[in-house]
mmCIF file of C-alpha atoms and ligand atoms in Angstrom:
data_model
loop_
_atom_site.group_PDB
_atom_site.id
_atom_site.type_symbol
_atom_site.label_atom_id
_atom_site.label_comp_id
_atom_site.label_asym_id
_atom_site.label_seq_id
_atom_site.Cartn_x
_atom_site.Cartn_y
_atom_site.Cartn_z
ATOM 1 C CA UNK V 1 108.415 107.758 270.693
ATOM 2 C CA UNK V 2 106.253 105.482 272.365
ATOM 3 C CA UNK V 3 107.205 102.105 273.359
ATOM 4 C CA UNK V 4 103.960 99.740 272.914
ATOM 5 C CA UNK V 5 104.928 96.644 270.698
ATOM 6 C CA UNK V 6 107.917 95.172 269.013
ATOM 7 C CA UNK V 7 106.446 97.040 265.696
ATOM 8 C CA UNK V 8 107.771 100.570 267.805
ATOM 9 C CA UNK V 9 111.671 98.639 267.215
ATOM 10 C CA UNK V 10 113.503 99.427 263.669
ATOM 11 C CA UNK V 11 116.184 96.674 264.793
ATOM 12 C CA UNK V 12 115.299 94.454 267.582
ATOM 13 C CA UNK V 13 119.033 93.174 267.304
ATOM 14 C CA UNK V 14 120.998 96.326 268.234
ATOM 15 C CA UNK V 15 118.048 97.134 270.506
ATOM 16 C CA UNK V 16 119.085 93.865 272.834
ATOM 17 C CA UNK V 17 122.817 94.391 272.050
ATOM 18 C CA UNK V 18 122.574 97.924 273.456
ATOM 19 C CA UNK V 19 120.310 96.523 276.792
ATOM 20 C CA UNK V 20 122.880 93.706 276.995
ATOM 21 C CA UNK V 21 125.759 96.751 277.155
ATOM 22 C CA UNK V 22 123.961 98.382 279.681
ATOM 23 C CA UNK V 23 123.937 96.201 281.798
ATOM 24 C CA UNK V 24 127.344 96.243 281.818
ATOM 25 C CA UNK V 25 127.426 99.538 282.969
ATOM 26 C CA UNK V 26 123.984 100.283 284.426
ATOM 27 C CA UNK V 27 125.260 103.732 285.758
ATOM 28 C CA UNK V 28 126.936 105.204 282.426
ATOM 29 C CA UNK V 29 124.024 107.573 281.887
ATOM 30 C CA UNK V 30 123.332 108.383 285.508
ATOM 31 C CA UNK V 31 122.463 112.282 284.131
ATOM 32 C CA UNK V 32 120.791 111.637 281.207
ATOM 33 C CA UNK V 33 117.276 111.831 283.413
ATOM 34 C CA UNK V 34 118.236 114.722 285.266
ATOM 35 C CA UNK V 35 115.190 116.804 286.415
ATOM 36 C CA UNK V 36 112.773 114.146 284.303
ATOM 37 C CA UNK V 37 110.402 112.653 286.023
ATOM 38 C CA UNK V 38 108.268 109.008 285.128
ATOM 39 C CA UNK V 39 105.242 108.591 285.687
ATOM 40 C CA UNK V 40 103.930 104.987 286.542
ATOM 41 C CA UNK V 41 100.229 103.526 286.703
ATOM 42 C CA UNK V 42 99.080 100.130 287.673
ATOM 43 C CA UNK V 43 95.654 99.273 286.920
ATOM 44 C CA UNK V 44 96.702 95.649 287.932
ATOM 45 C CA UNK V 45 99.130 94.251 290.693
ATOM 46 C CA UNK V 46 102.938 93.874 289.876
ATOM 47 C CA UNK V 47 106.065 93.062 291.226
ATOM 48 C CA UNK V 48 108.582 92.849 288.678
ATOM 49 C CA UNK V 49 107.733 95.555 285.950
ATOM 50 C CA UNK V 50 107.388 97.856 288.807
ATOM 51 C CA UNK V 51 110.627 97.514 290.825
ATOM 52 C CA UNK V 52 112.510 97.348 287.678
ATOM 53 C CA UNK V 53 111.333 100.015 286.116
ATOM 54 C CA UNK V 54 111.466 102.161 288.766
ATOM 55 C CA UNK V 55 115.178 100.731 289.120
ATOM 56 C CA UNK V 56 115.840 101.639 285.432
ATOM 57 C CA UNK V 57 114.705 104.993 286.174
ATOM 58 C CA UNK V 58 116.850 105.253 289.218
ATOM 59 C CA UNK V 59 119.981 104.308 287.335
ATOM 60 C CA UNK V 60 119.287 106.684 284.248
ATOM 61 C CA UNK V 61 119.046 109.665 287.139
ATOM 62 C CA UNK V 62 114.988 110.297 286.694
ATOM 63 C CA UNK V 63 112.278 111.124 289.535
ATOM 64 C CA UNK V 64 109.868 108.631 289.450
ATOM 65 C CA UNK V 65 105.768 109.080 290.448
ATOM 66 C CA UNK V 66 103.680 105.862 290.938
ATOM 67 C CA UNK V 67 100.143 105.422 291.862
ATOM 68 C CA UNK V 68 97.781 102.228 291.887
ATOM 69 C CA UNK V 69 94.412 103.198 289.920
ATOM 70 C CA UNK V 70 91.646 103.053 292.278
ATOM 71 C CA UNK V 71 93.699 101.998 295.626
ATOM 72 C CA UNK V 72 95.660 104.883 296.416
ATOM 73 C CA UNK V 73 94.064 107.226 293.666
ATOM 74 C CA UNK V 74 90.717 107.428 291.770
ATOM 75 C CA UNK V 75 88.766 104.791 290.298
ATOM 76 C CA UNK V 76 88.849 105.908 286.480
ATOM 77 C CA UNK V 77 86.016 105.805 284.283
ATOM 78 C CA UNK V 78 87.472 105.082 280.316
ATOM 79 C CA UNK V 79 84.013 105.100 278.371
ATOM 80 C CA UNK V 80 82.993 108.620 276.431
ATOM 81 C CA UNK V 81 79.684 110.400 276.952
ATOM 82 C CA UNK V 82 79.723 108.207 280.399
ATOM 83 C CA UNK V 83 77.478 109.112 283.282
ATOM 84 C CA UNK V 84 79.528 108.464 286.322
ATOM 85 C CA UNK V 85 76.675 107.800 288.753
ATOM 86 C CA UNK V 86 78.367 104.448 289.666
ATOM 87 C CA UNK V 87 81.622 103.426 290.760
ATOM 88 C CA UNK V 88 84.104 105.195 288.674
ATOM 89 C CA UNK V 89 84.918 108.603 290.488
ATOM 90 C CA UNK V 90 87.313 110.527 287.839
ATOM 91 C CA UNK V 91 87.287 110.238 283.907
ATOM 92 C CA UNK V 92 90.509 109.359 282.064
ATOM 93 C CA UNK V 93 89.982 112.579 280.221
ATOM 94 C CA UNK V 94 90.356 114.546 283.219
ATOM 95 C CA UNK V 95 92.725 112.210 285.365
ATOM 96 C CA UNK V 96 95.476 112.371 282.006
ATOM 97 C CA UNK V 97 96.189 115.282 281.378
ATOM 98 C CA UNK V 98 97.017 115.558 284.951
ATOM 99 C CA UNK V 99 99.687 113.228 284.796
ATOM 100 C CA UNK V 100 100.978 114.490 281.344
ATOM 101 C CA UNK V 101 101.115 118.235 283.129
ATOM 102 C CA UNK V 102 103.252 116.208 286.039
ATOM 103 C CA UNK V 103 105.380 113.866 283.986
ATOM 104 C CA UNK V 104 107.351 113.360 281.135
ATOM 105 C CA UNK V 105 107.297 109.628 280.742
ATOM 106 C CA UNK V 106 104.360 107.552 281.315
ATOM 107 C CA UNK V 107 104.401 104.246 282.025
ATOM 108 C CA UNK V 108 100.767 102.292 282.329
ATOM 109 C CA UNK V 109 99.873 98.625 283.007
ATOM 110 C CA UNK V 110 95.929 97.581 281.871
ATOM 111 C CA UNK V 111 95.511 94.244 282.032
ATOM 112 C CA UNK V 112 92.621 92.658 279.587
ATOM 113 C CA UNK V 113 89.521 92.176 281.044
ATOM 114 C CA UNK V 114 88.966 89.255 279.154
ATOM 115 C CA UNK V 115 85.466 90.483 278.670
ATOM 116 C CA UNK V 116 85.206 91.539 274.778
ATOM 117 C CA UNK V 117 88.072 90.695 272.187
ATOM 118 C CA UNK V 118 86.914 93.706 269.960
ATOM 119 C CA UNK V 119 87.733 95.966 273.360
ATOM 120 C CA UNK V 120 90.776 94.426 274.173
ATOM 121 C CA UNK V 121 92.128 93.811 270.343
ATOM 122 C CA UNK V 122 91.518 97.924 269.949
ATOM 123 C CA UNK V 123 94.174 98.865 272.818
ATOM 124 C CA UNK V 124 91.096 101.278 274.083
ATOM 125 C CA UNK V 125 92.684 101.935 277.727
ATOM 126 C CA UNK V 126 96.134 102.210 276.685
ATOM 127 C CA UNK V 127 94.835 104.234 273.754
ATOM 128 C CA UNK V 128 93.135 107.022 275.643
ATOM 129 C CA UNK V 129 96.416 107.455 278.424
ATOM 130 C CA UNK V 130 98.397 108.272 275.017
ATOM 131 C CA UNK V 131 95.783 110.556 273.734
ATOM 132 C CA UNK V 132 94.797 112.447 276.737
ATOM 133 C CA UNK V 133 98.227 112.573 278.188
ATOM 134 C CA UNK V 134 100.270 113.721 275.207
ATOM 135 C CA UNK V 135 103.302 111.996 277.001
ATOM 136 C CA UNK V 136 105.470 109.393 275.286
ATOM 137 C CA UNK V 137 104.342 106.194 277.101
ATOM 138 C CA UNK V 138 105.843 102.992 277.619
ATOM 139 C CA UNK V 139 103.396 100.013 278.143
ATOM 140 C CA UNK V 140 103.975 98.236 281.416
ATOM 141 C CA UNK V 141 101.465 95.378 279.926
ATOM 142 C CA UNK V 142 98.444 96.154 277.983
ATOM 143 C CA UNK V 143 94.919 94.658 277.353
ATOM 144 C CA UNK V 144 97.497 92.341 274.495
ATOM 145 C CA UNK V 145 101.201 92.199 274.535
ATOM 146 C CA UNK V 146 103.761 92.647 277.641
ATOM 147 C CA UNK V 147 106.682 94.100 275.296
ATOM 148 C CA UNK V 148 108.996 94.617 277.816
ATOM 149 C CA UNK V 149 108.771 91.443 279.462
ATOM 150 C CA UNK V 150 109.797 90.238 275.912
ATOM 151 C CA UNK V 151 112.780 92.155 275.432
ATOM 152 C CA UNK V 152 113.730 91.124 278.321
ATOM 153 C CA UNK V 153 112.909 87.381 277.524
ATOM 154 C CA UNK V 154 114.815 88.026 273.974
ATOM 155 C CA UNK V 155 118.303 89.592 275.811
ATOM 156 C CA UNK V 156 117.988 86.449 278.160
ATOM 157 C CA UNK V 157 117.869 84.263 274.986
ATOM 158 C CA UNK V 158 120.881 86.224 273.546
ATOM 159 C CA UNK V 159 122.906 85.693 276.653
ATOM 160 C CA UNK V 160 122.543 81.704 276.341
ATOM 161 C CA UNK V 161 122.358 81.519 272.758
ATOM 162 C CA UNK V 162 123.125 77.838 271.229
ATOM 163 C CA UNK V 163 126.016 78.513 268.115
ATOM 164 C CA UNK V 164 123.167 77.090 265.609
ATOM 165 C CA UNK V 165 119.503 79.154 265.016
ATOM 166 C CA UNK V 166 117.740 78.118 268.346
ATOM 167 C CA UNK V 167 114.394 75.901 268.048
ATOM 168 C CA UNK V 168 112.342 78.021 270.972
ATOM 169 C CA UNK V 169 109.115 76.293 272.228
ATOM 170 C CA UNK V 170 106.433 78.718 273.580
ATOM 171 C CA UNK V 171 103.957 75.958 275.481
ATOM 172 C CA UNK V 172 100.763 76.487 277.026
ATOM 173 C CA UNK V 173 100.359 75.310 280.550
ATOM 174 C CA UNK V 174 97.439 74.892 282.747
ATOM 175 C CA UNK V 175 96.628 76.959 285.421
ATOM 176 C CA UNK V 176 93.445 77.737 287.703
ATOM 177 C CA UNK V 177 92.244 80.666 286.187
ATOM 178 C CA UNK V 178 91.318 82.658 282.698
ATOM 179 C CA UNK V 179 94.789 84.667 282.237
ATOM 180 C CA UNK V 180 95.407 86.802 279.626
ATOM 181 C CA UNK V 181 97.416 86.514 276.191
ATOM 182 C CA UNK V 182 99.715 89.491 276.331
ATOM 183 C CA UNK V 183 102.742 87.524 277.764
ATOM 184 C CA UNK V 184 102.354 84.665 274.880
ATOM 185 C CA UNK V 185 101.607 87.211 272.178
ATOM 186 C CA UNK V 186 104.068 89.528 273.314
ATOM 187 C CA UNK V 187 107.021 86.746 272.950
ATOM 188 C CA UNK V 188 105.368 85.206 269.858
ATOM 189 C CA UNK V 189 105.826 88.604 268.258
ATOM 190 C CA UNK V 190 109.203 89.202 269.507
ATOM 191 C CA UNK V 191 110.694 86.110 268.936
ATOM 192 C CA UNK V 192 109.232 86.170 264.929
ATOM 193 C CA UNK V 193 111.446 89.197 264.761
ATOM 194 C CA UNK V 194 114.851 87.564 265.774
ATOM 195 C CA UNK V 195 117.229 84.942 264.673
ATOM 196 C CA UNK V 196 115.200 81.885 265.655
ATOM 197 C CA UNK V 197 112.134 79.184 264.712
ATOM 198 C CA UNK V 198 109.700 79.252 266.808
ATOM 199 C CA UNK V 199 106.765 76.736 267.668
ATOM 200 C CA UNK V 200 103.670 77.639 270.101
ATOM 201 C CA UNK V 201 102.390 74.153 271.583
ATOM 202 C CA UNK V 202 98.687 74.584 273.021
ATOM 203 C CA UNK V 203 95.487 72.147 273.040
ATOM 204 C CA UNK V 204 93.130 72.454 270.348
ATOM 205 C CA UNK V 205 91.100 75.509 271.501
ATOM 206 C CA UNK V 206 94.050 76.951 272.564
ATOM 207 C CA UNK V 207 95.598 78.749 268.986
ATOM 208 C CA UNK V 208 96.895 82.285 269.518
ATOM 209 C CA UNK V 209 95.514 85.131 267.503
ATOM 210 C CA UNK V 210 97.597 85.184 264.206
ATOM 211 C CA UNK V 211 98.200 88.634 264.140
ATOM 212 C CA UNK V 212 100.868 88.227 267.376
ATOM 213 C CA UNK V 213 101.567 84.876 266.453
ATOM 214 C CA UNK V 214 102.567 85.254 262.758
ATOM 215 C CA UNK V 215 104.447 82.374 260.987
ATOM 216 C CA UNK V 216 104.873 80.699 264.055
ATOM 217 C CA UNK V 217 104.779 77.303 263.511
ATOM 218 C CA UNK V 218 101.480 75.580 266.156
ATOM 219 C CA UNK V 219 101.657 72.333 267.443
ATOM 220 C CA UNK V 220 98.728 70.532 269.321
ATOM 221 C CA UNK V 221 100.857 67.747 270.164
ATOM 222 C CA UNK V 222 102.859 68.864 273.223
ATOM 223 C CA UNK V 223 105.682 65.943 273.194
ATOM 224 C CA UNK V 224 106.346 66.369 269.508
ATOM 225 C CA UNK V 225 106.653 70.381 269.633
ATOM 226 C CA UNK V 226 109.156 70.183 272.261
ATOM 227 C CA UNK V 227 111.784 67.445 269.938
ATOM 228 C CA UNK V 228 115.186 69.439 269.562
ATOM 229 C CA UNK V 229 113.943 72.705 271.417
ATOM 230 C CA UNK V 230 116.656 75.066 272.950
ATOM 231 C CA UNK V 231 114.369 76.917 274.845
ATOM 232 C CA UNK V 232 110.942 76.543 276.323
ATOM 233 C CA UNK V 233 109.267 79.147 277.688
ATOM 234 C CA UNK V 234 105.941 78.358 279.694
ATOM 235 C CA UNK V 235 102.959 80.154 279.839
ATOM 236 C CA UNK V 236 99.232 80.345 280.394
ATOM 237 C CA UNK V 237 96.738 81.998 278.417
ATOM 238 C CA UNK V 238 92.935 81.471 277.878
ATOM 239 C CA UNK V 239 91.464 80.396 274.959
ATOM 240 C CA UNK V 240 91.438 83.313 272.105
ATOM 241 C CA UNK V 241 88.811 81.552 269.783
ATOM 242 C CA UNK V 242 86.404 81.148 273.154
ATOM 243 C CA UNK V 243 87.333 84.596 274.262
ATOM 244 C CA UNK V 244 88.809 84.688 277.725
ATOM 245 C CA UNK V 245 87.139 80.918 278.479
ATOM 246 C CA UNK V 246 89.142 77.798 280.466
ATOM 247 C CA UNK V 247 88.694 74.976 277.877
ATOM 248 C CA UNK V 248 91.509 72.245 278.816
ATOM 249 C CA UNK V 249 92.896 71.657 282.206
ATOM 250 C CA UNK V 250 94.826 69.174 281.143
ATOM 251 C CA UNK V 251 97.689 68.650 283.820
ATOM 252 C CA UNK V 252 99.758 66.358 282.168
ATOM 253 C CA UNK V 253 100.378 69.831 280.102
ATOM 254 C CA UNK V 254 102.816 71.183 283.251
ATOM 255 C CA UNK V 255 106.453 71.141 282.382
ATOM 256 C CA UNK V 256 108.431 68.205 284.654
ATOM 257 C CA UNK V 257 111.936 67.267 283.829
ATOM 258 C CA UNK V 258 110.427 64.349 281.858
ATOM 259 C CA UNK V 259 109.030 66.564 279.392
ATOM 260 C CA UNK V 260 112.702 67.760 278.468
ATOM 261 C CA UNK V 261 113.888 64.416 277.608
ATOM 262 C CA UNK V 262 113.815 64.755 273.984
ATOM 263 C CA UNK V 263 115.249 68.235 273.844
ATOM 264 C CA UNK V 264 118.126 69.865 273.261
ATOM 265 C CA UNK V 265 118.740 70.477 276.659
ATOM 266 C CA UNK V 266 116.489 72.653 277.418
ATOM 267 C CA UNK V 267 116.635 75.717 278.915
ATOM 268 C CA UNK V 268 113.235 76.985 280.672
ATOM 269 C CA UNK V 269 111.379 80.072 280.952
ATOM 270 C CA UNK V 270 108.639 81.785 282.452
ATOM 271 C CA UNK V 271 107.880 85.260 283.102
ATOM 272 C CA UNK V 272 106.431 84.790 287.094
ATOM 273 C CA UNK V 273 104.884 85.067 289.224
ATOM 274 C CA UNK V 274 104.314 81.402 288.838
ATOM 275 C CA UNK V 275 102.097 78.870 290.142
ATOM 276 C CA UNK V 276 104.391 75.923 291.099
ATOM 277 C CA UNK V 277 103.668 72.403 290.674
ATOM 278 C CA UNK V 278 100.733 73.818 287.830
ATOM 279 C CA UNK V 279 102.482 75.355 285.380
ATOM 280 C CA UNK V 280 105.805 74.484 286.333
ATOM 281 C CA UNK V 281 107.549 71.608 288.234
ATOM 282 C CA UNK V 282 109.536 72.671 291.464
ATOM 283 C CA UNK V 283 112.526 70.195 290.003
ATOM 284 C CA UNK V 284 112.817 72.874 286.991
ATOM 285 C CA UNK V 285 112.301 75.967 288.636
ATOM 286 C CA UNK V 286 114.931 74.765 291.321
ATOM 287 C CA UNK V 287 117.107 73.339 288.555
ATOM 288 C CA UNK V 288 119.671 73.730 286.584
ATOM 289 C CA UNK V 289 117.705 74.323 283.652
ATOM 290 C CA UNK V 290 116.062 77.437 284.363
ATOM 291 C CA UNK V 291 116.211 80.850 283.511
ATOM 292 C CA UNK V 292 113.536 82.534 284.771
ATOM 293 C CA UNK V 293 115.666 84.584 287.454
ATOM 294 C CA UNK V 294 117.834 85.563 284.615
ATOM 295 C CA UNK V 295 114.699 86.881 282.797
ATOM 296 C CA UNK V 296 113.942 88.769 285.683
ATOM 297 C CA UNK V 297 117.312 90.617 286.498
ATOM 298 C CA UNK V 298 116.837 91.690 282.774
ATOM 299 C CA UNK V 299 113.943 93.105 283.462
ATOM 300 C CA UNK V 300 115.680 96.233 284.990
ATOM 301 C CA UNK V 301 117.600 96.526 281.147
ATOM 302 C CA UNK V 302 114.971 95.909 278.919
ATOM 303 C CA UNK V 303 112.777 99.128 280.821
ATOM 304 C CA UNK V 304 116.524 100.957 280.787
ATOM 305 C CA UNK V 305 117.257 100.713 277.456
ATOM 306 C CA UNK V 306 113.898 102.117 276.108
ATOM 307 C CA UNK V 307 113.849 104.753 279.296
ATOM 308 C CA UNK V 308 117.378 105.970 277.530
ATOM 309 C CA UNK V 309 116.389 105.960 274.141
ATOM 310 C CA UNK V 310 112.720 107.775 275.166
ATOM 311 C CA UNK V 311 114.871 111.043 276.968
ATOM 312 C CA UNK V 312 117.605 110.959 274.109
ATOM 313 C CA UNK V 313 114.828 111.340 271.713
ATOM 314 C CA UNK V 314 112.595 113.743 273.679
ATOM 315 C CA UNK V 315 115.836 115.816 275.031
HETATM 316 N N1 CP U 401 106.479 89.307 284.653
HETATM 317 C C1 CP U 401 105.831 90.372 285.167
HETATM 318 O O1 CP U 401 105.366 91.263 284.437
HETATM 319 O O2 CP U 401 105.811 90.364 286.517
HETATM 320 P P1 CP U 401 104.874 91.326 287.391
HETATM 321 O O3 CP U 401 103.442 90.990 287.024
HETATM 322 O O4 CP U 401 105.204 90.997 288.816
HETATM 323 O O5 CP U 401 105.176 92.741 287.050
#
């Protein structure tokens, strides 16, 4: 099993119903990673997906390995046939198999570099850990979805679920620099997959790539999107059509309290870290409309739950 997109998830449903349980009881299966031991990489910086992941691990009884590529280990060189005579010090085909020999999970973050769609759309870092470490591996954010930010985005939905199908906004905000589209893709694909309508609000220029966001409904008109919504989640990305390029920085864009006016009561999300007062209004972060410290506690379930299902199927 590897755990890289929703399409890894037969039933998304049960999948948050059994995080939601665990959470519960975070210690029920204290043995089940007995003598296992996880493996984490960061190519990028984190906060989040590596405390609670190494928290999820920690309550499921595993060891747990971490090392930051090209800090406190190698810089890694990805590209076949490569002659390292510049920066890169180790190949992935050497460094892998290394870990795979060490580990039996393997969890990796690479970020896009925002440099070549074709690059990022084929997966090609993530793609050669799998290969070369013959490990199941759970993606800690790839070059284009974040799926276990979404999970845990989808449980925090659950938990504050409106008794009618929820109207869930996913709207672009502006921020200073090019950022990636694996957080919007990743909850664009996720949220297609549960009980809910969903409408991505962006500026023209702005239009996700279909493939993540599916029959999601897109809105260029930011005030009109948000009418009736349950939930808005906030988020950055570059544009997709002008790969990786800043083409709006529209501020009237950031989320305020007046924005919510028309909904239906709104409750607000964001993954963090955030950038306060550009994507997101101190009065709603401070609020009582938002969840994004909810989303964050179930952080530590969403990486539990596939942790638990990853040793019960690789024994
Ligand atoms: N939301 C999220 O993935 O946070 P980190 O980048 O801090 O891990």
């Amino acid at each position: 099993m590897h755990f890289t997109s929703v399409t890894d998830i037969h039933d998304v449903h049960r999948l948050i119903q059994e995080a939601l349980t665990l959470k519960n009881n975070p210690l029920a299966f204290q043995n089940l990673g007995k003598n296992k031991t996880l493996g984490l990489v960061f190519m990028n910086p984190s906060l989040r997906t590596r405390l609670s992941t190494q928290k999820a691990a920690q309550n499921l009884g595993m060891n747990i390995l971490t090392v930051n590529a090209d800090k406190d280990s190698w810089a890694l060189e990805f590209q076949d046939g490569a002659v390292m005579d510049g920066g890169s010090v180790e190949h992935i085909r050497d460094a892998a198999p290394v870990l795979g020999a060490y580990c039996d999970i393997i969890g990796v973050r690479c970020f896009s570099g925002l440099q070549s769609k074709a690059t990022d759309i084929s997966e090609h870092t993530m793609r050669q850990f799998i290969q070369h470490t013959g490990k199941p591996y759970i993606s800690l954010e790839s070059a284009t979805l974040h799926p276990l930010q979404s999970l845990a985005d989808c449980m925090t939905m659950a938990e504050h679920r409106p008794k009618h199908r929820p109207k869930v906004v996913l709207t672009w905000a502006p921020h200073i620099k090019p950022i990636p589209h694996a957080v919007a893709n990743s909850f664009a694909e996720w949220v297609n997959r549960t009980d809910a309508d969903l409408v991505v609000a962006c500026p023209e220029g702005y239009n996700l790539d279909p493939r993540f966001s599916g029959h999601a409904h897109t809105q260029h008109n930011q005030q009109k999107a948000l009418e009736g919504a349950d939930f808005v989640y906030v988020k950055n990305w570059s544009s997709y059509d002008d790969y990786g390029k800043i083409r709006c920085i529209d501020h009237a864009w950031m989320l305020t309290e007046h924005h919510l006016r028309n909904t239906n009561h709104a409750r607000v999300m964001h993954c963090l870290p955030v950038r306060r007062n550009v994507e997101l209004s101190d009065e709603i972060l401070d609020g009582p409309h938002s969840l994004v410290q909810a989303q964050a506690v179930n952080r530590v379930f969403a990486a539990q739950v596939i942790l638990k299902q990853m040793l019960e199927s690789n024994p």
